Every structure is written in C-alpha cells, then in structure tokens.
Coordinates of C-alpha atoms in Angstrom, one line a residue:
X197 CA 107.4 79.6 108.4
X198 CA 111.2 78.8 108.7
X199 CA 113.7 81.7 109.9
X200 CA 114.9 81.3 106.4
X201 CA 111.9 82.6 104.7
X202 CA 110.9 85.4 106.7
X203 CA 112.0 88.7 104.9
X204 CA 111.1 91.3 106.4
X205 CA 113.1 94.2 104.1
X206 CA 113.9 94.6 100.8
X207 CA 115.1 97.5 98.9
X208 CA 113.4 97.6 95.0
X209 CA 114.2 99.2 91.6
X210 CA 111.2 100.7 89.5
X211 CA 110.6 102.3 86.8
X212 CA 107.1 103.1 85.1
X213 CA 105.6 103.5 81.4
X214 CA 106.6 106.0 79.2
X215 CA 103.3 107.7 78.0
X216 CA 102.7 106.7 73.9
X217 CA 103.3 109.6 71.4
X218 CA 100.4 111.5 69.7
X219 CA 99.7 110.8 66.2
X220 CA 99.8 113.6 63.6
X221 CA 97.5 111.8 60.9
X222 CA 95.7 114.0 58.1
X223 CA 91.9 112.6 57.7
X224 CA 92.1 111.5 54.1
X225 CA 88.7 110.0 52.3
X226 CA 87.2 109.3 49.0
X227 CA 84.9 112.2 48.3
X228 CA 86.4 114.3 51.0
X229 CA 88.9 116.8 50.5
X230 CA 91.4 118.1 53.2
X231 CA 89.7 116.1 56.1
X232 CA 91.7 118.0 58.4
X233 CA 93.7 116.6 61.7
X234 CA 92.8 113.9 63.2
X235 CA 95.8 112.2 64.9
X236 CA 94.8 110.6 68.4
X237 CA 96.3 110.9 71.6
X238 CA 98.9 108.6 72.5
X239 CA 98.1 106.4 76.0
X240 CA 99.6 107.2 79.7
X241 CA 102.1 104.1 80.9
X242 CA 101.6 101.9 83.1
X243 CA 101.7 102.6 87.4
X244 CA 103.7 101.3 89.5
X245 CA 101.5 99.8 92.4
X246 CA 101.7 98.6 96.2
X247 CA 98.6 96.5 96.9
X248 CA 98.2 94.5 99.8
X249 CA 97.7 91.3 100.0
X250 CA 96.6 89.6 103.5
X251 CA 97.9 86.1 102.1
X252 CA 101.4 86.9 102.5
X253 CA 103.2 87.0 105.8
X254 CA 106.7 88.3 104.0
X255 CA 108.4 90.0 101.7
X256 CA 110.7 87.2 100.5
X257 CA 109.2 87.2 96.8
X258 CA 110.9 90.3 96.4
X259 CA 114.3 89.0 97.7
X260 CA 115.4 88.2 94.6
X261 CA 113.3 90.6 92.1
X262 CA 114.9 93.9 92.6
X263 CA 114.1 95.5 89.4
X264 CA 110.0 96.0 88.3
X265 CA 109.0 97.9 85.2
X266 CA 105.9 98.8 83.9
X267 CA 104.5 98.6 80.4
X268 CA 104.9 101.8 77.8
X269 CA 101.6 103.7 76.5
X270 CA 100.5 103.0 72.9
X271 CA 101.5 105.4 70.1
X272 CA 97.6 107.6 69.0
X273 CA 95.9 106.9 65.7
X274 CA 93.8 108.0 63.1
X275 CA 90.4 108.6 63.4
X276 CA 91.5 110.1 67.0
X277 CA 92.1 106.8 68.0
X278 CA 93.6 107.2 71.8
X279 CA 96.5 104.2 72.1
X280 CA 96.4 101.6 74.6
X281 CA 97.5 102.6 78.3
X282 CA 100.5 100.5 79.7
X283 CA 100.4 97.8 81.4
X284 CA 100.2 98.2 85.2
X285 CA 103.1 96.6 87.4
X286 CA 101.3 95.5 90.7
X287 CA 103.8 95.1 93.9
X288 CA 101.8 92.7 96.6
X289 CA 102.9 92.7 100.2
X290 CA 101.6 91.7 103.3
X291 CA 99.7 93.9 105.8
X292 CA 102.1 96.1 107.7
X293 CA 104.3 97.3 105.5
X294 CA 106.1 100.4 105.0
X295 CA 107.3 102.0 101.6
X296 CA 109.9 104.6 101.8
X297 CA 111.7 106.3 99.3
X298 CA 115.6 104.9 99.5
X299 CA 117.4 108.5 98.6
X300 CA 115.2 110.4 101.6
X301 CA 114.0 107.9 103.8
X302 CA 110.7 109.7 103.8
X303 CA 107.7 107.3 104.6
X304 CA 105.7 107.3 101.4
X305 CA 102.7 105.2 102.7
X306 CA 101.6 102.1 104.9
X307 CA 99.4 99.2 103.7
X308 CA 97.6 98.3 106.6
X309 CA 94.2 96.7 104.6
X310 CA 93.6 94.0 102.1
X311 CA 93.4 95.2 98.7
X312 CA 94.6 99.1 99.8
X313 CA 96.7 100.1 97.2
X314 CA 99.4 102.9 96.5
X315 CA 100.6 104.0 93.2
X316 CA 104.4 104.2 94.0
X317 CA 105.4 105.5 90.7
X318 CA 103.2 107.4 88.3
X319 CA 103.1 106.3 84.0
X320 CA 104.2 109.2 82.0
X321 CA 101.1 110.9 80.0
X322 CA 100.6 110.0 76.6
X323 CA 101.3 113.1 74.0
X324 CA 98.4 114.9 72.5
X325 CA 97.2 114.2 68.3
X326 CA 97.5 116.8 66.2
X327 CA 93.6 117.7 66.2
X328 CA 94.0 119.3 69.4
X329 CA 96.1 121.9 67.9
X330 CA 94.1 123.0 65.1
X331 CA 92.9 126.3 64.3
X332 CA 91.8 129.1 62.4
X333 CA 95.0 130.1 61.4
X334 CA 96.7 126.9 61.8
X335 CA 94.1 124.2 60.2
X336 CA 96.2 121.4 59.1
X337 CA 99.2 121.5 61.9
X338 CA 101.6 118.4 61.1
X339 CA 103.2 117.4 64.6
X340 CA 101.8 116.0 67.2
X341 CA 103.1 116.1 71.2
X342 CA 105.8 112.8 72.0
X343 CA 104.6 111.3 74.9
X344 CA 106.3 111.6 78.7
X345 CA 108.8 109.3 79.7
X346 CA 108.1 107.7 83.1
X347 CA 109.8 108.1 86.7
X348 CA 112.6 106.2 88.1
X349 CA 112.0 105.1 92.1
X350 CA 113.7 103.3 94.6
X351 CA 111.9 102.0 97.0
X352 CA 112.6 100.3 100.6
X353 CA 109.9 98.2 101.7
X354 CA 109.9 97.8 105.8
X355 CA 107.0 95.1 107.1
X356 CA 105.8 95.4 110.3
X357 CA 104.1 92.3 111.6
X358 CA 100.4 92.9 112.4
X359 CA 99.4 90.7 115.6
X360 CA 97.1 91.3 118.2
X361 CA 99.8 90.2 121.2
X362 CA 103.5 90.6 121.0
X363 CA 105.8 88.7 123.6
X364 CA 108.8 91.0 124.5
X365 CA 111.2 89.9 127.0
X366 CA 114.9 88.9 127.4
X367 CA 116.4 86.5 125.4
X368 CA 115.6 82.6 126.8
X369 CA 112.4 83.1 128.8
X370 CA 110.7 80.8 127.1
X371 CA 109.0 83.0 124.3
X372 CA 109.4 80.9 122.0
X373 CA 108.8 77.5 124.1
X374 CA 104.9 79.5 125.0
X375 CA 104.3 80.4 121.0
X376 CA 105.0 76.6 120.6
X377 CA 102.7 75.5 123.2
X378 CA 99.5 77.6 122.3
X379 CA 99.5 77.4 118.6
X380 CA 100.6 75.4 115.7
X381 CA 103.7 77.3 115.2
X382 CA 106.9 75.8 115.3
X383 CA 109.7 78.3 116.5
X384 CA 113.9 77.2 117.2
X385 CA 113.8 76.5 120.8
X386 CA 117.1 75.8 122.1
X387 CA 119.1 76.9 126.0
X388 CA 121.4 79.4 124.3
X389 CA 120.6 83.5 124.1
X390 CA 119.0 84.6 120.7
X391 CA 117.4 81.5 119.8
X392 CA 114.6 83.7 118.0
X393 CA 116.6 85.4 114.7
X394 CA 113.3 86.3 113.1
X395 CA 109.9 87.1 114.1
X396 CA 107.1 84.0 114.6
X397 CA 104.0 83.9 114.2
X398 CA 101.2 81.6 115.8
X399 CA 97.3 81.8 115.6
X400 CA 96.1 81.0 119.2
X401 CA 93.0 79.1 118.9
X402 CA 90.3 80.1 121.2
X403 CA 86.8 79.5 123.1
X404 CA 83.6 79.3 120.8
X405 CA 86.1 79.6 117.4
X406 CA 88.0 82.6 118.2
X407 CA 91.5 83.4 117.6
X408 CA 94.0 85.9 117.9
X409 CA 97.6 86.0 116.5
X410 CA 100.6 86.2 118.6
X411 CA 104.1 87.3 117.6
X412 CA 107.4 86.1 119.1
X413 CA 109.9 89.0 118.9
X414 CA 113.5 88.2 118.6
X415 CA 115.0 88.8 122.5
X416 CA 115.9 92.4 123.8
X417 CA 118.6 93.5 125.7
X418 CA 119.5 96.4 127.8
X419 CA 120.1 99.1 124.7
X420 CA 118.7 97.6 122.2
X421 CA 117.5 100.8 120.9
X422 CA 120.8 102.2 120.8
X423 CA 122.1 99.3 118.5
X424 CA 123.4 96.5 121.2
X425 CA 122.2 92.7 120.8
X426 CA 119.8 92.2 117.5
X427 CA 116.6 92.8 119.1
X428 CA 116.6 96.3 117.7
X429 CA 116.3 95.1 114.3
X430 CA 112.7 93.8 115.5
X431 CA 111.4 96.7 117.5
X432 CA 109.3 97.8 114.7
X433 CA 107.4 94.8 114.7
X434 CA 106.1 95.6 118.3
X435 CA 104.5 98.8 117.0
X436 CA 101.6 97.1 115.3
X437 CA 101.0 94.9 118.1
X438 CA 98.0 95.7 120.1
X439 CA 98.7 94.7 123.4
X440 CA 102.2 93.3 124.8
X441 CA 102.8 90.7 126.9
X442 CA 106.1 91.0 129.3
X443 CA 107.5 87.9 129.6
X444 CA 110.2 87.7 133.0
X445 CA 111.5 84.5 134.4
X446 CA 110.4 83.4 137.7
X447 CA 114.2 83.1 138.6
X448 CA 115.2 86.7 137.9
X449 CA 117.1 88.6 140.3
X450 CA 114.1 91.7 139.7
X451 CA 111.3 91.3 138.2
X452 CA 110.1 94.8 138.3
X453 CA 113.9 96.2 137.5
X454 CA 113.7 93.9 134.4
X455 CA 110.1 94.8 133.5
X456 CA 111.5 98.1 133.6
X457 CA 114.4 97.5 131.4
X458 CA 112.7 96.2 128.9
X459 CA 110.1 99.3 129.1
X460 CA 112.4 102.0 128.9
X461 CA 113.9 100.3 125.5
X462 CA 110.2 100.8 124.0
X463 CA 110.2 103.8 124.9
X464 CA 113.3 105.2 123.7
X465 CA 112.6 103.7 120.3
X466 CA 109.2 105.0 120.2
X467 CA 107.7 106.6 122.8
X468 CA 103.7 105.9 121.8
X469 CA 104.3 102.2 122.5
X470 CA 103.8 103.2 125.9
X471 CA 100.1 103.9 125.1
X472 CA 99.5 99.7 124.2
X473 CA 98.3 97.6 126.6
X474 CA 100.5 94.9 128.8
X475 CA 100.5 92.4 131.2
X476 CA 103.3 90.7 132.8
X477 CA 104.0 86.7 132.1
X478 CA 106.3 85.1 134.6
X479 CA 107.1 82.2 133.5
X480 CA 109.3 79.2 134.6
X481 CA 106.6 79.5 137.5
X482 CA 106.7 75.6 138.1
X483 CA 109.5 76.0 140.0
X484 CA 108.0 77.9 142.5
X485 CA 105.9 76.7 145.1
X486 CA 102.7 77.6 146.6
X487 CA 104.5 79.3 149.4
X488 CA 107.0 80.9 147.1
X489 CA 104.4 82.1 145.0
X490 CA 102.4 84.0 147.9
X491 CA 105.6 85.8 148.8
X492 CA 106.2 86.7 145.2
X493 CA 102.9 87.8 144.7
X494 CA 103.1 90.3 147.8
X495 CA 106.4 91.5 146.5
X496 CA 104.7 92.3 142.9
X497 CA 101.6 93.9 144.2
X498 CA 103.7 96.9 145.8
X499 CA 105.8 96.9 143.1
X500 CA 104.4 96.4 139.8
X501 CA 101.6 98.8 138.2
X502 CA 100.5 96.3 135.7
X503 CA 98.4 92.7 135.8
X504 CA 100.6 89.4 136.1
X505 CA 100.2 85.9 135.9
X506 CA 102.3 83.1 137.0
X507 CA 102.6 80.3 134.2
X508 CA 104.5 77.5 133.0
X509 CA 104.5 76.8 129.4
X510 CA 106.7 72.9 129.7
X511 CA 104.0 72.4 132.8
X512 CA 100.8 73.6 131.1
X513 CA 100.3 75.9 134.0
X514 CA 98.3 79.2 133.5
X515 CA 97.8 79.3 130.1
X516 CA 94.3 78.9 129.9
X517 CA 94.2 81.8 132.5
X518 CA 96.8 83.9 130.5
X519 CA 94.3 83.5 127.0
X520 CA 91.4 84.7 129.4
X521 CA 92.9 87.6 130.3
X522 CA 94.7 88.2 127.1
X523 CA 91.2 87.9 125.1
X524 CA 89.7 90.5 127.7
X525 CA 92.2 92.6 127.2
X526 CA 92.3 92.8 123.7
X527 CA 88.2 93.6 123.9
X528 CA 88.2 96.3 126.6

C-alpha cells in the first residue's frame, strides 16, 4: 500500500431515515358498513451503521464521501398494512477503528472484530395508523401519527492499526529497511529523517505457515507527545500493537538514554502502553565486531531491563533469531 493511500482519518456527514407516516384509512367493503379504522403503521428509517470489515487496511474510501444518508420509512396502509422500513446505510472500516462524535469528541465505539457492527445514527420511528387510537367514545378517529424525522451526526473516524509487533524508534534506524527485509512490503527507504510519513504494514511469514503482522510507525522524536516532529500523529497506532519492538542504532551515543527517550514519550501519551511487551533491536550491528559486541553486550546487561538482540537487516544478521524470539514473545 502506497503512502498515498493510507487514510487513516476522516471526518463524515450522516443523516438517517425519517420514519414513514401512519395511514388514517377507513375499512370500507361491499356488505360491510362502517368498517372502522384501519390505517397501518408507517415504517422506522433506515440506521446508520459501522461494520467492520477485516479486508480493508484504510479508511481512504471515505476520503472523498463525506456525506451518507439513509433511506426514509414507508408511508402505512390499509388493511393495517405496516410500510416498508428504510433502507440501511452500512459504513465499512477496517479493524481498529475509532468513531467519535465530531462536536464532543466523546468515543462512541471501537470496531475491533469482523462483522461487529454499531448503529451510529438511529432511523426515526414510523407514526402509528389510526386503528391504534380507536375507542369507545372515539370509534372512527380520522388522523393518524406523522412519522419521526431522523438524526443528524458527525462523525470522526480514527483507525488504529491492529498488528501483533510495532517498531518504534528514531527516525533512520532502519525500520523501514527491516519491514522490507522480512516481508513483502515495500516501504520509502531513503538516508534522510522521516522517511516513513504513514504507517506500513508487512505480514512476516513464519516456521510451519505462521505469520504475524508487523507495523512500521512513522519516526519519534524527543516530545513527540507534546506535538514536536510528526511521530505523534502515529502514536495511536502503537496502542493496538501487542508487543513493541525498540529499534536503536548500534552507533548511538546511549543506547539505554535513547531506549529511554523513546519510552517516556509512550508513556506520556498513554501511560498503559507501558503494560505491552518489548524487546530491544539494535541494529546496524554489522558494523560491530565480535569484540565490540562482547563489550556492548556487558554494557547492556547492567543497564537495560529488557531482552536485546544485535541484527543487521542490509547483512541478514539476526533476523531469524529476532522472529524466534518475537514469535515466543507474542505466545507467552
């Protein structure tokens, strides 16, 4: 999927069915005098529905489709005849999304399952026939209830990707260049900061046909949650990531002070991403050598309180290790 096409929020217009009016018909038959009321209700509009959809990966099909009505309820009949019901207006999304409602920000709901579905915006009911109202002292009543209109509601739609690993790091520590190497996906890869504008996506293939999806995050930087660099934009995407994989150069300066960068940002934007697993990725590690390694490796043992491996994406080093422990992670 190209940067391009990767929506990830859209704000929508919707409006759903007015409910149909109730009839006020008088039952009239050869033979039978003064049939009495028999007007039919009139039927409820259509819904405005969420539903999720696990074949979509974005939100760009609303891009352009800002406005979604629903269809209006019949009119009632004779005979009680109830009218038709409008006509449904189904929203798909893909898994992870948000809805909110635009004017309050309030989270409405969350699609998380294929199918789930959320009825954003109610039809109005349909007005009752005149046969309801009947009585003893009122036995041929001539009106009949108009049906209710339906509701206006804006909507934002957020997605948050669903992936079982997310790769958060700096930007140009080779996220992108290790999502290209281990999948099928085909992410910008380029020397410059912020490479990665949008989220990616690859499905890592692996042992006896298993797979689990991996997410490259646009690059953080040091207040990020506060509004600095664009890798705030994407820091929702990390919360429905399962485990996290901390990716640090081999050539930094600290790798525990920028391990530690990069957790205090998570946790300023939401502390309970503290509770997902992680592991540490250093990569560029073919530059090191074996001796270099051994002191590094010392060096990280004091210092860091999480697992680490040393790989090489451009080298093919480690990354057969790094799904092994990635795969036992995820299944603890």
């Amino acid at each position: 999927m190209t940067e391009g096409n990767f929506v990830d929020y859209v704000k929508i217009h919707t409006t759903s069915g007015n409910g149909g009016s109730g009839s006020a018909h008088l039952h009239r038959e050869k033979f039978i005098e003064k049939g009495g009321p028999d007007g039919g209700d009139g039927g409820r509009g259509g819904h405005i529905i969420v539903r999720g959809n696990s074949n979509l990966w974005t939100l760009i099909h609303l891009k352009f489709k800002r406005h979604l009505r629903a269809g209006h309820g019949g009119n009632g009949a004779k005979s009680r005849s109830t009218g038709l019901d409008g006509e449904d207006t189904y929203i798909d999304v893909p898994l992870g999304t948000t809805i909110k409602d635009t004017e309050t920000d309030k989270v409405l709901f969350e699609i998380t399952e294929d199918g789930q579905e959320f009825i954003a915006a109610e039809g109005g009911m349909g007005g009752r026939g005149n046969w309801h109202f009947k009585s003893s002292t009122n036995q041929t009543p001539r009106y009949a209830q108009p049906g209710i209109d339906g509701y206006e509601v804006s909507l934002t739609l957020e997605l948050k990707v669903l992936a079982d690993v997310g790769l958060v790091g700096f930007p140009n520590v080779g996220k992108s260049t290790l999502l290209a190497s281990i999948t099928a996906a085909k992410p910008k890869i380029a020397n410059y900061e912020f490479t990665t504008l949008k989220p990616n996506l690859g499905i890592v293939e692996y042992r006896d046909y298993r797979s689990f999806v991996m997410a490259d995050i646009p690059g953080i930087i040091e207040g990020a949650s506060e509004g600095r660099g664009i890798g705030h934009r994407f820091l929702r995407h990390i919360e429905r990531n399962s485990t996290l994989l901390f990716m640090i150069p081999a050539d930094a300066d600290s790798i525990s002070e920028q391990y530690e960068i990069l957790l205090n940002e998570l946790k300023k934007y939401n502390p309970e991403m503290l509770d997902k697993s992680r592991m540490i990725a250093i990569t560029k590690s073919d530059m090191l050598d074996d001796e270099l390694k051994a002191e590094l490796s010392e060096e990280l043992d004091r210092e860091l309180p999480i697992p680490y491996l040393f790989i090489s994406a451009v080298a093919q080093q480690g990354l057969v290790e790094l799904k092994d422990a990635l795969w036992k992670m995820m299944n603890e």
